[in-house]
XYZ file of C-alpha atoms in Angstrom:
489
model
C 84.202 127.375 126.609
C 86.715 126.321 123.987
C 85.968 122.827 122.889
C 88.832 120.074 123.534
C 91.811 120.234 121.174
C 90.968 123.699 120.139
C 94.428 125.655 120.169
C 94.184 129.061 122.066
C 95.362 131.934 120.385
C 98.616 132.287 122.232
C 99.592 128.674 120.668
C 99.069 130.118 117.590
C 102.286 131.078 115.490
C 103.300 133.983 114.020
C 101.737 133.929 110.170
C 104.594 135.680 108.379
C 106.638 132.585 109.829
C 104.248 130.146 108.823
C 103.054 131.031 104.619
C 98.824 130.141 106.142
C 96.593 132.477 106.951
C 95.391 132.488 110.792
C 92.161 130.966 110.552
C 93.480 128.022 108.099
C 96.801 127.744 110.752
C 93.940 127.389 113.704
C 92.336 124.816 112.120
C 95.477 122.854 110.646
C 96.305 123.066 114.758
C 92.949 121.558 115.942
C 93.797 119.123 113.125
C 97.078 118.001 115.058
C 95.306 117.790 117.726
C 92.638 116.017 117.511
C 95.458 112.699 115.891
C 96.395 112.997 119.527
C 100.469 111.909 118.606
C 102.304 114.657 119.570
C 104.922 113.421 121.990
C 103.558 109.458 122.051
C 106.391 107.243 121.913
C 108.029 105.206 119.141
C 106.068 103.428 116.700
C 107.520 100.340 114.304
C 105.344 101.131 112.106
C 106.602 104.769 111.433
C 109.617 103.887 112.307
C 109.644 101.432 108.947
C 108.123 104.105 106.980
C 110.989 105.832 107.620
C 113.964 103.442 106.713
C 112.040 102.089 103.576
C 112.143 105.784 102.645
C 115.758 106.561 102.992
C 115.973 102.830 101.307
C 113.841 103.828 98.494
C 116.229 107.210 97.680
C 119.906 105.948 99.497
C 119.691 108.995 101.584
C 121.296 109.042 104.379
C 118.533 110.206 106.916
C 114.290 110.455 106.272
C 111.469 111.220 108.874
C 107.955 110.922 110.153
C 106.981 114.850 111.103
C 104.410 116.443 112.649
C 104.430 120.324 112.417
C 102.713 121.631 115.556
C 102.344 125.772 116.245
C 105.981 126.356 117.566
C 107.819 122.944 116.264
C 108.520 120.470 114.223
C 108.023 117.569 115.819
C 109.915 113.985 114.918
C 107.437 111.014 115.162
C 110.232 108.677 113.410
C 114.027 110.149 112.317
C 115.559 107.883 110.725
C 119.778 108.564 110.851
C 118.913 111.225 113.457
C 120.410 110.026 116.549
C 118.505 111.327 119.958
C 116.382 114.232 117.626
C 112.869 114.571 118.661
C 112.110 117.741 117.351
C 113.424 121.494 115.904
C 112.230 124.707 115.788
C 109.644 125.897 113.303
C 111.869 128.084 110.990
C 111.219 129.164 107.569
C 112.694 126.741 104.934
C 111.931 122.964 104.791
C 109.122 120.980 106.552
C 106.670 124.657 107.528
C 107.538 124.829 103.697
C 106.145 121.771 102.526
C 103.215 121.764 103.826
C 101.754 125.349 101.951
C 100.998 122.980 99.134
C 99.002 119.175 98.783
C 102.340 118.651 96.144
C 105.643 116.904 97.382
C 108.448 119.579 97.514
C 111.683 118.636 96.010
C 114.982 120.812 96.622
C 117.905 119.379 94.758
C 120.579 122.434 96.503
C 118.928 123.538 99.552
C 121.931 126.586 98.828
C 119.872 127.522 96.082
C 116.881 127.905 98.018
C 116.187 131.384 99.369
C 113.408 130.022 102.322
C 115.820 126.621 102.811
C 119.602 128.285 103.012
C 118.813 129.693 106.792
C 117.528 126.387 107.984
C 119.538 125.260 110.944
C 119.560 122.000 109.097
C 121.545 123.359 106.353
C 123.472 125.827 108.428
C 124.153 123.830 111.230
C 126.293 120.291 111.700
C 124.084 118.606 108.999
C 124.908 120.307 106.482
C 121.996 119.059 104.411
C 122.403 120.139 100.837
C 119.123 117.567 99.085
C 115.358 117.946 101.020
C 112.793 115.886 99.831
C 109.052 115.788 101.442
C 105.206 114.788 100.643
C 102.728 116.345 103.038
C 100.714 114.154 104.949
C 97.204 115.013 103.984
C 94.108 114.774 106.451
C 91.133 113.362 103.748
C 89.054 116.917 104.726
C 92.866 118.665 103.452
C 94.865 119.821 106.336
C 98.432 118.950 105.495
C 99.723 117.575 109.281
C 103.703 117.582 108.671
C 105.360 115.561 106.292
C 108.105 111.982 105.280
C 111.025 113.429 104.190
C 114.391 112.579 102.628
C 117.431 114.447 103.218
C 121.270 114.359 101.690
C 124.250 116.171 102.249
C 124.124 116.291 98.531
C 122.849 117.502 96.036
C 120.730 115.495 93.575
C 118.023 115.395 91.417
C 115.113 111.875 91.928
C 112.866 110.643 88.999
C 109.065 111.327 89.194
C 107.991 107.606 90.002
C 110.713 108.514 93.373
C 108.511 111.146 93.671
C 105.464 109.857 93.546
C 106.865 107.331 95.857
C 106.787 109.361 98.363
C 103.910 110.612 97.947
C 102.689 106.846 98.325
C 104.528 107.079 101.746
C 102.727 109.661 102.980
C 99.042 108.268 102.172
C 100.423 105.247 104.292
C 101.189 107.449 107.555
C 98.041 109.186 106.975
C 96.584 105.141 106.568
C 98.476 104.690 110.533
C 96.714 107.824 111.597
C 93.687 106.889 110.506
C 93.387 103.371 112.397
C 95.432 104.823 115.618
C 92.118 107.447 115.945
C 89.819 104.170 115.462
C 91.359 101.794 117.076
C 91.424 104.892 120.378
C 88.216 105.420 118.818
C 86.789 102.101 119.652
C 88.018 101.702 122.881
C 86.380 104.633 124.406
C 83.523 102.524 123.721
C 84.730 99.959 124.951
C 85.191 101.736 128.410
C 81.464 103.000 127.944
C 79.660 99.342 127.723
C 81.627 98.388 130.369
C 80.067 101.276 132.364
C 76.117 101.256 130.750
C 76.063 97.546 131.275
C 72.989 97.510 134.065
C 71.915 100.936 131.663
C 68.229 100.954 130.093
C 67.979 98.950 126.746
C 67.004 101.891 124.784
C 70.551 103.196 126.564
C 71.985 99.601 125.394
C 70.899 99.891 121.935
C 71.953 103.214 121.824
C 75.823 102.043 122.077
C 75.251 99.187 119.483
C 74.321 101.800 117.176
C 77.846 103.491 118.209
C 79.294 100.522 118.316
C 78.635 99.993 114.446
C 79.021 103.427 112.966
C 82.963 103.171 114.669
C 83.332 99.550 112.977
C 82.416 100.065 109.899
C 84.621 103.498 109.686
C 87.865 101.245 111.396
C 86.794 99.076 108.540
C 86.693 101.379 105.921
C 90.573 102.040 106.138
C 91.689 98.585 105.855
C 89.511 98.404 102.342
C 90.148 101.250 98.980
C 87.841 103.189 98.556
C 87.924 102.251 94.930
C 89.679 100.661 92.423
C 93.138 102.310 89.986
C 92.362 103.084 86.159
C 94.689 100.227 84.887
C 94.601 100.497 80.841
C 93.026 97.752 79.077
C 91.553 96.081 81.725
C 88.420 96.451 84.341
C 88.316 95.539 87.701
C 85.750 95.769 90.863
C 85.200 94.000 94.050
C 83.487 93.566 97.004
C 83.454 93.948 100.604
C 80.597 91.964 103.242
C 81.164 91.378 106.692
C 79.392 88.844 108.623
C 78.680 91.334 111.509
C 77.506 94.475 111.631
C 78.955 94.868 115.455
C 82.349 93.727 114.453
C 85.739 94.158 112.165
C 86.159 91.792 109.090
C 89.033 90.192 108.474
C 88.989 90.142 104.766
C 91.309 92.303 102.941
C 92.402 93.240 99.158
C 93.808 96.070 97.287
C 95.122 96.783 93.504
C 98.301 99.742 93.139
C 101.147 100.604 90.404
C 103.900 99.726 90.844
C 105.250 101.894 87.907
C 106.578 100.796 84.656
C 103.005 99.332 83.551
C 103.071 97.395 86.641
C 100.576 96.534 88.984
C 100.230 94.469 91.478
C 96.713 93.191 93.577
C 95.811 90.911 96.458
C 93.380 89.555 98.592
C 93.366 87.234 101.526
C 91.830 86.685 105.281
C 93.505 87.164 108.789
C 93.070 85.339 111.799
C 90.881 86.669 114.138
C 88.377 89.332 114.044
C 87.879 92.974 115.440
C 91.171 95.273 116.327
C 93.146 93.041 116.454
C 92.201 91.624 112.902
C 92.594 94.874 112.527
C 96.100 95.815 113.628
C 97.351 92.878 111.969
C 95.477 93.742 108.462
C 97.050 97.816 108.203
C 100.512 95.662 108.692
C 100.529 93.163 106.254
C 98.857 96.075 103.961
C 101.728 98.361 104.216
C 104.301 95.142 103.774
C 102.500 94.391 100.776
C 102.649 97.369 99.129
C 105.822 98.487 100.711
C 107.963 95.082 99.324
C 106.441 95.072 96.060
C 108.016 98.485 95.138
C 111.475 96.816 95.940
C 110.440 93.052 95.153
C 109.902 91.972 91.468
C 108.447 88.362 92.761
C 105.306 87.805 94.452
C 106.724 84.874 95.897
C 109.166 86.827 98.277
C 107.401 89.833 98.892
C 104.834 86.959 100.532
C 107.720 85.199 102.031
C 108.726 89.145 103.426
C 105.656 89.186 104.681
C 105.641 85.934 107.117
C 109.448 86.804 108.128
C 107.204 90.065 109.415
C 104.837 88.660 110.999
C 107.265 85.632 112.809
C 108.634 88.806 114.203
C 105.969 90.624 116.130
C 105.797 90.579 119.828
C 102.381 88.778 119.305
C 103.454 86.150 116.230
C 101.892 83.260 117.715
C 98.142 84.574 117.525
C 99.699 86.595 113.801
C 98.527 85.014 110.354
C 96.298 85.123 107.785
C 95.649 83.569 103.823
C 96.683 85.285 100.878
C 96.563 85.085 97.078
C 99.455 88.230 95.455
C 99.702 89.096 92.299
C 100.997 90.823 89.580
C 100.020 92.467 85.851
C 101.781 93.832 83.056
C 100.525 94.771 79.214
C 101.176 90.778 77.645
C 103.045 92.332 73.995
C 100.858 89.761 72.129
C 97.558 91.180 73.772
C 96.138 91.553 76.911
C 98.015 90.906 80.176
C 100.698 88.269 82.376
C 99.762 87.518 85.298
C 102.299 86.208 88.161
C 100.700 84.752 90.902
C 101.850 83.801 94.585
C 99.548 81.891 97.344
C 99.570 80.957 100.546
C 96.873 79.075 102.278
C 94.274 80.665 100.646
C 91.683 78.903 97.783
C 92.926 79.391 94.381
C 91.907 81.520 91.758
C 89.456 81.138 89.085
C 90.137 81.985 85.305
C 87.283 82.482 83.630
C 87.867 82.261 79.372
C 84.047 82.804 77.473
C 83.315 80.817 74.314
C 85.248 81.205 71.322
C 83.340 80.773 69.019
C 85.449 82.590 65.436
C 87.718 81.013 63.631
C 89.364 77.282 63.151
C 89.326 75.900 66.725
C 86.334 77.186 68.866
C 87.392 75.898 72.502
C 84.182 76.050 75.437
C 84.315 79.080 77.898
C 84.972 77.329 82.036
C 85.988 78.498 84.552
C 89.901 77.063 84.801
C 91.187 76.344 88.939
C 94.018 78.152 88.921
C 96.297 75.433 91.044
C 98.033 76.733 94.089
C 97.860 73.647 96.091
C 100.555 73.678 98.858
C 101.108 76.804 99.216
C 102.018 77.391 103.474
C 99.971 80.176 106.044
C 101.969 83.651 106.264
C 102.874 83.345 109.652
C 103.912 80.555 111.080
C 106.526 78.980 110.318
C 109.848 80.367 109.163
C 111.016 77.905 105.825
C 107.485 78.464 104.671
C 106.104 76.942 100.855
C 104.703 79.629 98.205
C 102.936 78.411 95.395
C 103.262 79.938 92.364
C 101.833 80.533 88.906
C 101.747 82.531 85.760
C 98.956 82.909 83.178
C 98.045 85.177 80.537
C 94.096 87.014 80.936
C 93.538 87.631 77.390
C 90.776 89.789 76.402
C 87.476 89.450 76.944
C 88.778 86.487 80.026
C 88.903 86.872 83.656
C 90.004 86.216 86.956
C 88.291 85.931 90.157
C 90.222 85.702 93.700
C 87.719 85.435 96.970
C 87.872 85.061 100.524
C 86.468 80.984 102.491
C 83.297 82.917 103.040
C 81.958 82.364 99.966
C 82.850 78.499 99.517
C 81.403 78.107 103.109
C 77.800 78.807 103.283
C 74.298 77.112 102.440
C 72.807 77.307 99.196
C 68.870 77.967 98.700
C 68.418 74.268 99.140
C 71.066 73.578 102.034
C 74.009 71.945 100.221
C 77.317 74.020 101.325
C 78.157 75.934 98.005
C 81.968 74.532 97.888
C 84.518 75.570 95.559
C 83.651 72.947 93.236
C 79.773 74.725 93.387
C 81.416 77.482 92.546
C 83.346 76.770 89.510
C 79.883 75.443 88.097
C 78.545 79.074 88.495
C 81.270 80.676 86.581
C 80.974 78.101 84.492
C 77.633 78.898 83.746
C 78.590 82.585 83.610
C 81.319 82.405 81.136
C 79.469 80.965 78.643
C 76.453 82.899 78.825
C 78.850 85.448 78.419
C 81.439 86.624 74.699
C 83.464 88.810 76.736
C 83.689 88.618 80.302
C 83.830 92.049 82.458
C 84.781 92.299 86.357
C 81.555 94.113 86.922
C 79.408 91.984 85.677
C 81.297 88.370 87.604
C 81.154 91.058 90.515
C 77.039 91.441 90.676
C 76.834 87.709 89.567
C 77.761 86.490 92.887
C 76.302 89.209 95.171
C 73.108 88.370 93.878
C 73.716 84.482 94.295
C 74.816 85.567 97.913
C 71.483 87.702 98.250
C 69.764 83.829 97.420
C 71.582 82.156 99.894
C 69.051 81.957 103.319
C 70.658 82.904 106.109
C 73.250 85.078 103.755
C 77.295 84.143 104.028
C 78.821 82.621 106.650
C 82.093 84.699 107.266
C 83.299 87.590 105.425
C 83.265 87.545 102.368
C 85.977 89.629 100.075
C 85.776 89.182 95.904
C 88.063 90.605 93.461
C 87.955 90.115 89.700
C 89.955 91.302 86.702
C 89.241 91.886 83.048
C 91.174 92.059 80.270
C 89.256 94.256 77.686
C 87.851 92.958 75.090
C 90.346 92.908 71.941
C 86.896 94.629 69.654
C 84.826 97.523 71.468
C 81.991 96.288 73.631
C 80.363 97.699 76.747
C 82.850 97.426 79.071
C 85.414 101.007 79.149
C 88.631 99.948 78.924
C 90.512 101.181 81.934
C 87.371 101.797 84.077
C 87.438 99.898 87.912
C 84.644 100.475 90.429
C 84.383 99.051 94.094
C 81.244 98.135 95.752
C 80.492 96.537 99.479
C 78.457 96.100 102.154
C 79.092 95.796 105.331
C 75.339 94.181 106.925
C 74.403 91.598 107.107
C 70.511 89.611 105.977
C 68.040 91.775 108.149
C 67.756 89.816 111.398
C 71.165 88.276 110.986
C 74.146 88.522 113.362
C 76.438 85.928 112.787
C 79.821 87.305 114.296
């Protein structure tokens, strides 16, 4: 008996047309079936990715395609009215899924495989083609994000990298959709087994936790990127093993030695929170590539949330920032805040030179910033600061300052400032990983764990003199398990 989703032999195309060995093509088609995406209705997320690709390349046509056994199906097609699929002929998409690298054809008439393609010889007369493969975690290339033009042209390396990032965003959406489908199936199963035995219920609860953890993992970066001269570290803890948290963070490159980062908290929990988090991450990442002003990035996100069909229940708090190397040393950071707790700027004691300064944890005031996704005329608070060598910046969600300490008192922002100041006083140079380790150790002392999900993101500029922290280091630590015996979700 054939496994579900496994293509039958007659469904597989001739390997001389696909360019892939038969066994590899069979596994690839099986991966396509696994995501259950073929012939599904239009989806706004994929349509926006295709439109963004066209804008980034100033091209008339951009598509998101899935390469099936005998056809190329368009999940999104910007600039192609009424086109849903095309034959799987040698040339464009079929060639683009043969390697993990982007395919760029400056002039299709000078490419042996592309010149005979129907899009080249037909009414469109495509002369330029660029595509990045949509690749699964286990290495199967499902399709492509394509940009097409009717004139020959060349593109810069950063545009090629941007196309690769868009393909990765498509893969994120496919993973999220797959996880949501699995979660839905599990929820239906739970209704059917409501009156089952306790042992069966415990097994189902374990399965739900596993799916929740899988879906949660798609909403957080698996690692943080290496930024020269910067150490980055993060921590995430959810208050419930059986639900999806609403906190999120990310660090990503903008090009030209510039980087962006954010940390926020969405309304609600569960699958709806996961969907909202995915929308926010996609909007922030794509908008930041086009808009250098962090305040404008948050205003664009505010408009996106307000235009969503369920806008009345979709909002978030957020701190978004950009950083760039400062010519004098360290980094220049610009922060924009919308209703989120203010960041902390940690400065160690300066003991060298005539101007000695005491250590401190200065609150980066973003007071006045409004919730994102509530009102059209949103006010965004903004601050610019210098992160000197040995200094650090901490972003956190309100789960940290809503908890009860071992003394029973609420660990509020004042308590956090005092704790961070003590940490700064004990170190001549502040490292992001050490700050995160210190705060996670603190969380472990809370009697019932954090009151809500906790997300932490620390950034530190490498010391001017060699120290224990290598320049450009990064790390991510995460846990989705509350204290034993507790489940506050």
